[in-house]
CSV table of C-alpha atoms in Angstrom, one decimal:
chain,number,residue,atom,x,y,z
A,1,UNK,CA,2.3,-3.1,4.3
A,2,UNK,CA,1.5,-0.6,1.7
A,3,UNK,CA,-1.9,0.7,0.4
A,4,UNK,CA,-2.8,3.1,-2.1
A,5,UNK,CA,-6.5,4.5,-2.3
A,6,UNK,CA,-7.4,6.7,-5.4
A,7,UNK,CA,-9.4,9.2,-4.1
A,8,UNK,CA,-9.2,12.3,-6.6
A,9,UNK,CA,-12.3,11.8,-8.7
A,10,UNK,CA,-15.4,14.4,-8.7
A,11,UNK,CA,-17.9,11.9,-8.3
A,12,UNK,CA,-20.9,14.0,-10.8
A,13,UNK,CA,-22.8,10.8,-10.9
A,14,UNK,CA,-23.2,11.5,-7.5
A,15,UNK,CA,-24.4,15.3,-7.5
A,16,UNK,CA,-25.7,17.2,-5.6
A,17,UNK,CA,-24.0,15.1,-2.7
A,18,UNK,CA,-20.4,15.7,-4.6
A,19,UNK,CA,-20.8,19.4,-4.9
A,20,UNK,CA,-19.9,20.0,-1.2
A,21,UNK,CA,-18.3,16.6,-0.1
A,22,UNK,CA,-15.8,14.1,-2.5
A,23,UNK,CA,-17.7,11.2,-3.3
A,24,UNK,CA,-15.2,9.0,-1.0
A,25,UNK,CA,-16.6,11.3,1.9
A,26,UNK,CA,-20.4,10.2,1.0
A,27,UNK,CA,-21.8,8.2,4.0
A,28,UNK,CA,-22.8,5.1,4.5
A,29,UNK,CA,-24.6,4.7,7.5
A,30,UNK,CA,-22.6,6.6,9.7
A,31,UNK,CA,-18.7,6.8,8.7
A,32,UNK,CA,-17.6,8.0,5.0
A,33,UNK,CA,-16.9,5.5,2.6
A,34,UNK,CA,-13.2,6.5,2.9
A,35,UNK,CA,-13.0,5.9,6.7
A,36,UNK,CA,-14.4,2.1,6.2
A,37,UNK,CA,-12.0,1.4,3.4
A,38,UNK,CA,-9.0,2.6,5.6
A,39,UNK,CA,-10.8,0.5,8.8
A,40,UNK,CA,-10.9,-2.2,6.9
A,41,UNK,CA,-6.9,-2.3,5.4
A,42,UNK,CA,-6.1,-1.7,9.1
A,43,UNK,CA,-7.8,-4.2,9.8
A,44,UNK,CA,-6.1,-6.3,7.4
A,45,UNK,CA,-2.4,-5.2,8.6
A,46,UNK,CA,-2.1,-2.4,6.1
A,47,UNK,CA,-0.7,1.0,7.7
A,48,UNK,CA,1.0,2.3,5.8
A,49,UNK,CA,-1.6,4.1,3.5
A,50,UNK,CA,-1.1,6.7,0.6
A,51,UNK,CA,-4.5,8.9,-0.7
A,52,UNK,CA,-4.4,10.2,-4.4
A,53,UNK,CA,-6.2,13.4,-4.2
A,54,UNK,CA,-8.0,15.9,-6.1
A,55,UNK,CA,-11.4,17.2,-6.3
A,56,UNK,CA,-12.3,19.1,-2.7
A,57,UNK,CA,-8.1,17.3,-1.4
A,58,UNK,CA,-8.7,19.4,1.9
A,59,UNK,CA,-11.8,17.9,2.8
A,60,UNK,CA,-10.2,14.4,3.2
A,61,UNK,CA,-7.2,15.4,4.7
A,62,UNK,CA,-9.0,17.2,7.5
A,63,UNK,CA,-11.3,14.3,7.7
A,64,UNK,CA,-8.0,12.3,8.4
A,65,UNK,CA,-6.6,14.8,10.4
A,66,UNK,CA,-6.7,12.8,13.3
A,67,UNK,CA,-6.1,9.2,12.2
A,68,UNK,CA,-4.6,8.1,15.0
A,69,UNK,CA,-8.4,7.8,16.7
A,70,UNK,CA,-8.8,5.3,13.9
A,71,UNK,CA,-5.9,3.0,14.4
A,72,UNK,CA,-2.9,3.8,16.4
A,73,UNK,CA,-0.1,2.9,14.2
A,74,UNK,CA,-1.1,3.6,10.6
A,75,UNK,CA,0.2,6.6,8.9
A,76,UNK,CA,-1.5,8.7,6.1
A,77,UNK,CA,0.1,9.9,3.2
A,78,UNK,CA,-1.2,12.4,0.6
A,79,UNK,CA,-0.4,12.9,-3.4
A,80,UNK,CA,-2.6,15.7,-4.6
A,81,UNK,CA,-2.9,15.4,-8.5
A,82,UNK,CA,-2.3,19.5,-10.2
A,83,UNK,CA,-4.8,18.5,-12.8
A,84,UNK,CA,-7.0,15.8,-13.3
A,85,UNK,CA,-5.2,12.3,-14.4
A,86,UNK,CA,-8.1,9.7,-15.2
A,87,UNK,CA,-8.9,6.8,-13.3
A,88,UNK,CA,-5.5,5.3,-12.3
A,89,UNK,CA,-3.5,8.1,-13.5
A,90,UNK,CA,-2.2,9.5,-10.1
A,91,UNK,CA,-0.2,5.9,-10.2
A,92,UNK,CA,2.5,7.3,-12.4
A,93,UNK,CA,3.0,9.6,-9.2
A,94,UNK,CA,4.1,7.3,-7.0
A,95,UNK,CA,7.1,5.8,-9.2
A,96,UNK,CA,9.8,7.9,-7.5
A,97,UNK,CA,7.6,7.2,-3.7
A,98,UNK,CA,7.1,3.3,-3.4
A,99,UNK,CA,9.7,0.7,-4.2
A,100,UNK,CA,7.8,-2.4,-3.2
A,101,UNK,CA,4.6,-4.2,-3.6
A,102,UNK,CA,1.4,-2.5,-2.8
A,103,UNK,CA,-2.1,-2.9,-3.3
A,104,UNK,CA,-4.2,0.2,-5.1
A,105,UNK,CA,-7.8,0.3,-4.5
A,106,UNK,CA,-11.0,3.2,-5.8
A,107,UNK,CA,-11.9,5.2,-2.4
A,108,UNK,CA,-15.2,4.9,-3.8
A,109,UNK,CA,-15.6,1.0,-3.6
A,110,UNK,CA,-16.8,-1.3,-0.8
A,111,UNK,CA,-16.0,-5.0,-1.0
A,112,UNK,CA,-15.4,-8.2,1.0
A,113,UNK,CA,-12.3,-8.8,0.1
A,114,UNK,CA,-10.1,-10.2,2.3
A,115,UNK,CA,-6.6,-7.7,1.5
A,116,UNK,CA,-4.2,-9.9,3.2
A,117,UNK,CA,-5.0,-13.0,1.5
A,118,UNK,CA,-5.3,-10.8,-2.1
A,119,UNK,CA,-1.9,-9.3,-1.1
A,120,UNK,CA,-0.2,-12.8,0.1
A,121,UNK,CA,-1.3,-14.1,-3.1
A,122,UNK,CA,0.1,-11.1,-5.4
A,123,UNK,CA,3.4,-11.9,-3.6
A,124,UNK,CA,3.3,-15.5,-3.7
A,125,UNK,CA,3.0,-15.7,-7.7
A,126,UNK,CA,5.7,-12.6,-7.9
A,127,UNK,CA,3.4,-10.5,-10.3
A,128,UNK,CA,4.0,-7.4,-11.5
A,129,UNK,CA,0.7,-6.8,-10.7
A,130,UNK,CA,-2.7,-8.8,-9.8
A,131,UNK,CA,-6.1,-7.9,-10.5
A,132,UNK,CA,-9.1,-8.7,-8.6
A,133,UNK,CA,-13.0,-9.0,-10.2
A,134,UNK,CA,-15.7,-9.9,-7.8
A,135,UNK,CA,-18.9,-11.3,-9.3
A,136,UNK,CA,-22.6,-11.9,-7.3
């Protein structure tokens, strides 16, 4: 199954962590925000996994240089963004790349979700496409 993360923002909320590191590269605890959200849609059954980037791009794909430590069969894909697109933006760059349901998710964004049941659901109903709000 397919995932996109959009990880191209700059993250100035963040500063000065996010003037030497993306903000889906900030830690927490030990591993980079990034590396949990992949873990976790591996976890999930999702492999087949497509980073937007932009803001300090070569920083996450070295991170992920070696994804195969992470999970064995998932594959990483990267989109770099020339300039800055907004928030969901680098979408509109994967028209001619993906030709089936996907989920799209912030690299920046931790959650409980449960992506199978999310994506099972978004299939189920044949949307063009589902949205998910959490509340606590």
């Amino acid at each position: 199954m397919k995932a996109v993360i959009l990880s191209g923002g700059k993250g100035t909320r963040l500063a000065p962590y996010t003037m030497i590191l993306p903000k889906p590269l900030v830690p927490i605890g030990h591993k980079p925000i990034l590396d949990i959200i992949v873990r976790q849609l591996c976890y999930y059954g999702f492999t087949d996994i497509t980073l937007t980037l932009g803001y300090l791009s070569e920083l996450i794909q070295a991170y992920f240089s070696n994804v195969n430590d992470i999970h064995p069969n998932i594959e990483i894909k990267y989109i770099k963004e020339s300039k800055p697109l907004g928030t969901a933006g680098s979408i509109g760059l994967l028209k001619e790349k993906i030709n089936t349901s996907f989920l799209v998710m912030n690299g920046d964004i931790l959650t409980s979700l449960n992506y199978m049941e999310f994506y099972k659901y978004h299939c189920e109903k044949k949307s063009i496409f589902t949205i998910q709000i959490m509340c606590k």
